[in-house]
Coordinates of C-alpha atoms and ligand atoms in Angstrom, one line a residue:
M1 CA 81.9 85.8 153.9
R2 CA 83.1 86.0 157.6
I3 CA 82.5 82.3 158.0
L4 CA 84.6 81.7 154.9
V5 CA 87.4 83.8 156.2
V6 CA 87.3 81.9 159.6
L7 CA 87.2 78.6 157.8
S8 CA 90.2 79.4 155.6
A9 CA 92.1 80.7 158.6
L10 CA 91.4 77.3 160.3
L11 CA 92.4 75.4 157.2
V12 CA 95.7 77.2 156.9
A13 CA 96.4 76.7 160.6
A14 CA 95.8 73.0 160.1
L15 CA 97.8 72.7 156.9
A16 CA 100.9 74.7 157.8
R17 CA 101.9 73.4 161.1
P18 CA 103.4 76.0 163.4
S19 CA 106.9 75.1 164.5
T20 CA 106.3 74.7 168.2
H21 CA 104.5 72.1 170.2
D22 CA 101.8 74.6 171.2
Y23 CA 99.6 73.2 168.5
L24 CA 99.6 69.9 170.3
H25 CA 98.2 71.1 173.6
G26 CA 94.9 69.2 174.1
A27 CA 95.5 67.4 170.8
Q28 CA 94.1 63.8 170.9
V29 CA 94.7 60.6 169.1
L30 CA 91.4 58.7 168.5
R31 CA 91.4 55.1 167.5
V32 CA 88.6 53.8 165.3
N33 CA 87.8 50.3 164.0
P34 CA 86.0 50.6 160.7
T35 CA 83.7 47.5 160.2
T36 CA 82.4 48.2 156.7
A37 CA 84.0 49.0 153.4
A38 CA 82.0 52.2 153.4
Q39 CA 83.5 53.4 156.7
V40 CA 87.0 52.6 155.4
H41 CA 86.2 54.6 152.3
Y42 CA 84.9 57.5 154.4
L43 CA 88.0 57.6 156.5
Q44 CA 90.2 57.6 153.3
G45 CA 88.2 60.6 152.1
L46 CA 88.7 62.3 155.5
Q47 CA 92.4 61.7 155.3
N48 CA 92.6 63.2 151.8
Q49 CA 91.2 66.5 153.3
D50 CA 94.5 66.8 155.2
L51 CA 92.7 68.3 158.2
Y52 CA 94.0 65.6 160.6
D53 CA 97.2 63.7 161.1
F54 CA 96.6 60.0 160.4
W55 CA 99.1 58.2 162.6
T56 CA 98.0 55.0 160.9
E57 CA 96.1 55.0 157.6
P58 CA 92.7 53.4 156.9
H59 CA 93.3 50.2 155.0
G60 CA 90.5 47.7 155.7
T61 CA 87.7 46.6 157.9
G62 CA 88.7 45.4 161.4
L63 CA 92.1 47.2 161.2
P64 CA 92.5 50.1 163.7
V65 CA 93.1 53.6 162.5
D66 CA 94.7 56.2 164.7
I67 CA 93.8 59.8 164.0
M68 CA 95.4 62.8 165.7
A69 CA 93.3 66.0 165.9
Q70 CA 94.4 69.3 167.3
A71 CA 92.4 70.5 170.3
F72 CA 90.2 72.9 168.3
S73 CA 89.2 70.1 165.9
V74 CA 88.7 67.2 168.4
P75 CA 85.0 67.9 168.9
V76 CA 84.4 68.2 165.2
L77 CA 86.2 64.9 164.6
K78 CA 84.3 63.1 167.3
K79 CA 81.0 64.4 165.9
T80 CA 82.0 63.4 162.4
L81 CA 82.8 59.9 163.6
Q82 CA 79.6 59.6 165.5
T83 CA 77.6 60.7 162.5
I84 CA 78.8 57.9 160.4
G85 CA 78.4 55.4 163.3
L86 CA 82.1 54.9 164.0
E87 CA 82.9 54.2 167.6
F88 CA 86.2 55.6 168.9
T89 CA 88.4 55.3 171.9
V90 CA 90.8 58.0 173.0
Q91 CA 94.3 56.5 172.5
V92 CA 96.2 59.6 173.6
S93 CA 94.3 62.1 175.6
D94 CA 96.9 65.0 175.4
V95 CA 99.6 64.6 172.8
A96 CA 101.6 67.6 174.3
L97 CA 101.6 65.8 177.6
L98 CA 102.8 62.6 176.1
L99 CA 105.7 64.4 174.3
A100 CA 106.6 66.3 177.5
K101 CA 106.9 63.0 179.4
D102 CA 108.9 61.4 176.7
R103 CA 111.3 64.4 176.6
E104 CA 111.8 64.1 180.3
A105 CA 112.4 60.3 180.1
N106 CA 114.9 60.9 177.3
Q107 CA 116.7 63.7 179.2
K108 CA 116.9 61.6 182.4
A109 CA 118.4 58.6 180.5
R110 CA 120.9 60.9 178.8
A111 CA 121.9 62.5 182.1
S112 CA 122.4 59.1 183.9
S113 CA 124.3 57.5 181.0
G114 CA 126.9 60.2 180.4
R115 CA 128.0 58.3 177.3
E116 CA 128.1 59.8 173.8
M117 CA 126.3 56.9 172.2
D118 CA 124.1 54.4 173.8
W119 CA 120.7 52.8 173.5
T120 CA 119.0 54.1 176.6
S121 CA 118.0 57.4 174.9
Y122 CA 117.4 58.8 171.4
H123 CA 120.3 60.6 169.9
R124 CA 120.8 63.7 167.7
Y125 CA 121.9 63.3 164.1
D126 CA 125.4 64.7 164.7
E127 CA 126.0 62.2 167.6
I128 CA 125.0 59.3 165.3
E129 CA 127.3 60.5 162.5
A130 CA 130.2 61.0 164.9
W131 CA 129.6 57.5 166.2
L132 CA 129.8 56.1 162.7
E133 CA 133.1 57.8 162.2
E134 CA 134.4 56.5 165.5
L135 CA 133.4 52.9 164.5
A136 CA 135.4 53.2 161.3
T137 CA 138.4 54.7 163.1
T138 CA 138.5 52.0 165.8
N139 CA 137.7 49.1 163.6
P140 CA 139.8 49.4 160.4
G141 CA 139.5 46.4 158.2
L142 CA 136.0 45.8 159.4
C143 CA 134.2 49.2 159.0
S144 CA 134.6 52.1 156.6
V145 CA 132.6 55.3 156.3
E146 CA 132.1 57.4 153.3
E147 CA 130.2 60.6 152.6
I148 CA 127.4 60.0 150.2
G149 CA 126.2 63.5 149.7
T150 CA 124.5 66.4 151.6
T151 CA 120.9 67.1 152.6
Y152 CA 118.7 70.0 151.5
E153 CA 119.8 72.0 154.6
G154 CA 123.4 71.1 154.0
R155 CA 124.0 68.2 156.5
T156 CA 126.5 65.5 155.5
M157 CA 125.1 62.0 154.9
K158 CA 127.3 59.1 155.7
M159 CA 127.2 55.4 154.9
L160 CA 129.1 52.7 156.9
T161 CA 130.2 49.6 155.1
L162 CA 130.7 46.6 157.3
G163 CA 132.4 43.4 156.2
K164 CA 135.8 41.8 155.8
G165 CA 135.4 39.7 152.8
G166 CA 136.0 42.5 150.3
A167 CA 134.0 43.7 147.4
G168 CA 131.9 41.1 145.5
K169 CA 130.4 39.4 148.6
P170 CA 126.6 39.4 148.7
G171 CA 125.3 42.6 150.3
I172 CA 122.5 43.7 152.7
F173 CA 121.5 47.3 152.5
I174 CA 119.9 48.7 155.7
D175 CA 118.5 52.2 156.2
G176 CA 116.4 53.9 158.9
G177 CA 114.8 57.2 159.7
I178 CA 113.2 57.8 156.3
H179 CA 110.2 59.2 158.2
A180 CA 111.5 61.8 160.7
R181 CA 109.3 61.1 163.6
E182 CA 109.9 57.3 163.7
W183 CA 112.8 57.6 166.1
I184 CA 112.9 53.9 167.0
S185 CA 114.1 53.3 163.5
P186 CA 117.6 54.9 163.6
A187 CA 117.9 53.7 167.2
T188 CA 117.3 50.1 166.2
V189 CA 119.5 50.3 163.1
T190 CA 122.4 51.7 165.2
Y191 CA 121.7 49.0 167.9
M192 CA 122.1 46.2 165.3
L193 CA 125.2 47.8 163.8
N194 CA 126.7 48.1 167.3
E195 CA 126.0 44.4 168.0
L196 CA 127.7 43.2 164.8
V197 CA 130.7 45.4 165.4
T198 CA 131.2 44.9 169.2
N199 CA 130.8 41.1 168.8
S200 CA 132.6 40.8 165.5
A201 CA 134.5 37.8 166.6
T202 CA 131.2 35.9 167.2
Y203 CA 130.0 36.9 163.7
D204 CA 133.4 36.4 162.0
D205 CA 132.0 33.9 159.5
L206 CA 129.0 36.2 158.6
L207 CA 131.2 39.3 158.3
S208 CA 133.7 37.4 156.2
N209 CA 131.0 36.4 153.7
V210 CA 128.4 39.2 153.6
N211 CA 128.8 42.9 153.2
F212 CA 126.4 45.3 155.2
Y213 CA 125.7 48.8 154.1
F214 CA 124.2 50.9 156.9
I215 CA 122.7 54.4 156.7
P216 CA 120.9 54.8 160.0
S217 CA 119.2 58.1 159.3
I218 CA 118.3 59.0 155.7
N219 CA 116.1 62.0 156.4
P220 CA 118.5 64.0 158.6
D221 CA 116.8 67.4 158.2
G222 CA 113.5 66.0 159.2
Y223 CA 114.9 64.1 162.1
E224 CA 116.6 67.2 163.5
Y225 CA 113.5 69.3 162.9
C226 CA 111.7 66.8 165.2
H227 CA 114.3 67.5 167.9
T228 CA 114.2 71.2 167.5
D229 CA 110.6 72.2 166.5
D230 CA 108.0 69.5 165.8
R231 CA 108.4 66.0 167.3
L232 CA 105.7 64.7 164.9
W233 CA 107.3 65.8 161.7
R234 CA 107.3 63.1 159.0
K235 CA 108.7 64.6 155.8
T236 CA 111.9 66.1 154.4
R237 CA 112.4 69.9 154.8
S238 CA 112.7 71.0 151.2
D239 CA 110.8 74.1 149.9
N240 CA 108.5 73.0 147.1
G241 CA 106.9 76.4 146.6
S242 CA 103.8 75.8 148.6
P243 CA 101.7 79.1 148.8
F244 CA 100.9 78.2 152.4
G245 CA 104.5 77.7 153.3
C246 CA 104.2 74.0 153.8
M247 CA 107.6 72.3 153.6
G248 CA 108.9 68.9 152.6
A249 CA 107.8 65.9 150.7
D250 CA 107.1 62.4 152.0
P251 CA 110.4 60.7 151.3
N252 CA 108.6 57.3 151.1
R253 CA 106.4 58.5 148.3
N254 CA 109.3 60.0 146.3
W255 CA 111.0 57.0 144.8
G256 CA 110.9 56.5 141.0
F257 CA 109.0 53.2 140.6
H258 CA 105.3 53.7 139.7
W259 CA 105.8 57.1 141.4
N260 CA 102.7 58.9 142.5
E261 CA 100.3 56.3 141.0
N262 CA 98.3 55.9 144.2
G263 CA 98.3 56.4 147.9
A264 CA 100.2 59.7 147.6
S265 CA 99.2 63.3 147.4
N266 CA 99.9 66.2 145.0
N267 CA 99.3 68.7 147.9
P268 CA 102.6 70.0 149.4
C269 CA 100.8 70.4 152.7
S270 CA 99.9 66.7 152.9
D271 CA 102.0 64.4 155.0
I272 CA 102.0 62.0 152.0
Y273 CA 103.0 64.6 149.4
A274 CA 104.9 62.7 146.7
G275 CA 107.1 65.7 145.8
P276 CA 107.1 67.6 142.5
E277 CA 108.7 64.7 140.7
A278 CA 110.3 61.3 141.4
F279 CA 113.5 61.7 143.4
S280 CA 113.0 65.4 143.9
E281 CA 114.4 65.0 147.4
V282 CA 118.2 65.1 147.4
E283 CA 118.4 62.7 150.4
M284 CA 116.6 60.0 148.5
R285 CA 118.8 60.6 145.4
N286 CA 121.9 60.1 147.7
V287 CA 120.6 56.8 149.0
R288 CA 119.4 55.7 145.6
D289 CA 122.9 56.2 144.1
Q290 CA 124.4 54.0 146.8
I291 CA 121.9 51.2 146.2
L292 CA 122.6 51.4 142.5
K293 CA 126.4 51.4 143.1
Y294 CA 126.1 48.0 144.9
A295 CA 123.0 46.7 143.1
D296 CA 124.7 43.8 141.4
S297 CA 125.7 42.2 144.7
L298 CA 122.7 43.3 146.9
V299 CA 120.4 40.5 147.9
V300 CA 118.5 42.3 150.7
Y301 CA 117.2 45.8 151.2
L302 CA 115.8 46.5 154.7
T303 CA 114.2 49.8 155.5
F304 CA 113.0 50.4 159.1
H305 CA 109.9 52.4 160.0
S306 CA 107.4 52.5 162.9
Y307 CA 104.8 51.7 164.1
S308 CA 102.5 48.7 163.8
Q309 CA 104.8 45.6 164.0
L310 CA 104.6 44.5 160.4
W311 CA 107.2 42.8 158.1
L312 CA 106.2 44.0 154.6
Y313 CA 107.3 43.2 151.1
P314 CA 106.5 44.6 147.7
W315 CA 104.4 45.7 146.1
G316 CA 103.2 48.9 147.6
Y317 CA 101.8 50.3 144.4
T318 CA 99.5 47.4 143.5
S319 CA 97.8 44.6 145.2
A320 CA 99.4 42.2 142.7
L321 CA 102.3 40.3 144.1
P322 CA 105.8 39.9 142.7
S323 CA 106.3 36.5 140.9
D324 CA 108.8 35.4 143.7
W325 CA 106.6 36.6 146.6
Q326 CA 106.7 33.2 148.2
D327 CA 110.5 33.4 148.6
L328 CA 110.1 36.8 150.3
D329 CA 107.2 35.5 152.4
D330 CA 109.2 32.4 153.6
L331 CA 112.2 34.4 154.7
A332 CA 110.0 37.0 156.4
H333 CA 108.3 34.2 158.4
S334 CA 111.7 32.8 159.5
A335 CA 112.8 36.3 160.5
V336 CA 109.7 37.1 162.4
D337 CA 109.7 33.7 164.2
A338 CA 113.1 34.6 165.6
L339 CA 112.0 38.1 166.5
T340 CA 108.9 36.9 168.4
A341 CA 110.9 34.3 170.3
V342 CA 112.9 37.0 172.1
H343 CA 110.2 39.0 173.9
G344 CA 106.9 37.6 172.4
T345 CA 106.4 40.6 170.2
R346 CA 104.0 39.7 167.4
Y347 CA 104.3 40.9 163.8
D348 CA 102.0 40.5 160.8
I349 CA 103.6 39.6 157.4
G350 CA 102.5 40.3 153.9
S351 CA 102.7 42.6 150.9
S352 CA 102.4 46.2 151.9
T353 CA 99.3 46.9 149.7
N354 CA 97.5 43.8 151.0
V355 CA 98.5 44.1 154.7
L356 CA 98.5 47.9 154.9
Y357 CA 97.4 50.1 152.0
A358 CA 98.4 51.0 148.4
A359 CA 101.1 53.6 148.5
A360 CA 103.4 54.1 145.5
G361 CA 106.8 55.7 145.5
G362 CA 108.2 53.7 148.5
S363 CA 111.9 52.9 148.7
D364 CA 111.1 49.1 149.1
D365 CA 109.3 49.0 145.7
W366 CA 112.1 50.9 144.0
A367 CA 114.8 48.7 145.6
K368 CA 113.1 45.6 144.1
G369 CA 111.5 47.0 140.9
G370 CA 114.1 49.7 140.1
A371 CA 117.4 48.2 141.4
G372 CA 116.5 44.5 141.2
V373 CA 117.2 43.7 144.9
K374 CA 115.3 40.5 145.4
Y375 CA 114.5 40.6 149.1
A376 CA 113.2 44.2 149.7
Y377 CA 111.4 44.6 153.0
T378 CA 109.8 47.5 155.0
V379 CA 109.8 46.7 158.7
E380 CA 107.3 48.6 160.9
L381 CA 108.8 48.3 164.4
R382 CA 107.1 48.7 167.8
D383 CA 104.5 49.4 169.0
T384 CA 100.9 48.9 168.0
G385 CA 99.7 52.3 169.1
N386 CA 100.1 52.7 172.9
Y387 CA 102.8 55.2 172.3
G388 CA 102.9 55.2 168.5
F389 CA 105.8 57.3 167.3
V390 CA 106.6 58.5 170.8
L391 CA 108.0 55.1 171.9
P392 CA 109.6 55.5 175.3
P393 CA 113.4 55.2 175.3
D394 CA 113.3 52.2 177.6
Q395 CA 111.9 50.2 174.7
I396 CA 115.0 50.9 172.4
I397 CA 117.0 47.9 173.8
P398 CA 114.2 45.3 173.7
T399 CA 113.3 46.5 170.2
G400 CA 116.9 46.2 169.2
E401 CA 117.3 42.8 170.8
E402 CA 114.4 41.2 169.0
T403 CA 115.0 42.9 165.6
F404 CA 118.6 41.9 165.7
E405 CA 117.6 38.3 165.9
A406 CA 115.5 38.8 162.8
L407 CA 118.4 40.4 161.0
K408 CA 120.6 37.5 161.9
V409 CA 118.2 35.1 160.3
V410 CA 118.2 37.1 157.1
A411 CA 121.9 37.6 157.1
N412 CA 122.6 33.9 157.7
Y413 CA 120.2 33.1 154.9
V414 CA 122.3 35.3 152.5
R415 CA 125.5 33.8 153.8
N416 CA 124.3 30.2 153.2
N417 CA 122.6 30.7 149.9
Y418 CA 124.5 33.5 148.1
S419 CA 128.1 33.6 149.2
Ligands
0X9_501 O1 103.2 54.6 154.5 C1 104.4 54.4 154.6 O2 105.3 55.0 153.9 C2 104.9 53.2 155.5 N1 104.1 53.2 156.7 S1 104.4 54.5 157.8 O3 103.4 54.4 158.8 N2 105.8 54.2 158.5 O4 104.4 55.7 157.1 C3 104.6 51.9 154.8 C4 105.3 51.7 153.5 C5 105.1 50.4 152.8 N3 105.7 50.3 151.5 C6 105.2 50.9 150.4 N4 104.0 51.3 150.4 N5 105.9 50.8 149.3
ZN502 ZN1 107.4 55.3 158.1

C-alpha cells in the first residue's frame, strides 16, 4: 500500500509539472538511437506513459530520440534503456543549468542592444505585438494590423497583412509559436517580416503581387508561461478539467482534420493532448478563421516549429501522400537548396508521417485538407539537438537569414505561377 502511495505521488509529480524550474535541477536529456522496430515500438510505449518529456519522438530505426527525465527518474530511465539494449548518450547533463546559461545570454543581449525589437535576443509577447503595431503605423499602404481575437487568458491576438497589390492577389499565410517552447519560431517569423518590410523597395515586385499574412506567435499564453514559469512548456494554458490540475492542450493536435485519429493523447496531462474536441482551443479557432477568410486566394501555408531541421508536408495523419505531393516536394527542395546555400544548414524533406511520425490534428493537415491551401508546410527550424528548444539567441540571425532565403524561393514561385 505504501509503495502504491509513493508511486502515485511520483506519478502526479511527473504529470502535473510544478511551475518553477526547480523540477529541472539535475534533469537530463538522453539521446537514443533505436536500431530495431521493436525498440522503436518500446519507446513509443514509454512515451505513452507520460513519465518523460520526449523532446523528439520515436519514429523509426536509425533516427535519434531525445528524452528528458527529471533528476529522480534519470537512473530509472537509464536502467530501462539498458534493459532493452538501447545505448544512450547524455545530450544535456543538467537542463536547469542549460536554461540558466540561456537566460543569462538572453539578458546580456537585451542589455547591450537597448532596442525594443531586435533579433539578438528573444522577446516577450507584448513586445512582438507592439512591434507589429509600429510596423503598421510607420508603413501605411504596405502593412496593416488587425485584432483576430483573444486568448484563453485574455491576451489580444493580432495579424499583420503585408502587400500593396490589394485584395485578390495570391496569398502566403505564415504563423509561428504554436508550440510555446519553440522560441526560435516567432523569432524567425518576425525576422523574415522585418526583412520584407525594411527592404520593401527591393521586394517591390513581390509585394505588389503577393499578399503575406503574418501571425508570429499563435500560442501567446503558452509562450508567456515559458517566460514566467516553465521554459519547456509546449501546450496552450486552458483548463480542461484535469483532476491532476494539468493544463492546456497540444495546439498542433487540436485542428479539425482527422482530429485525434493517431499520434495524439486523450490524457490532459500529456504533452500531445488533443483537447476535448477539435478546435477546443480558442487561439486555434482564431487562426483557423483567418485562414478561412483568405482561403480562396491562399496558395501557401507555412507554420514554423523547432527543432530537427525538417521541411515537412502533409499528411501527418496517414502515411499516404496527397495526390499532388510531387509539387509540394519539388518546391520544398528548391526552398531547402536556397536555405542550405546560406550557412550550410542541412534539412530533410518529406511528408510528416513518413519523415517524422503519424500525428493527426496538425495545422498543416487542416490547412491543406480543411481549407484547401495547396502548399501547406511545417518547417522544423534549427538545431538537431545540441540545444534543442533552448537555442542560444546568437543563432536567431543566422536562422533568420537562411530561412528567409527559403521563403523568398516560395514567394517568388507564387508570384511567378499564381499572380
Ligand atoms: O509533433 C508536432 O506537432 C511537430 N513536431 S514538434 O517537435 N515541433 O512538436 C510536427 C508536426 C508535423 N505535422 C503533422 N503531424 N501534422
Ligand atoms: Zn512544434
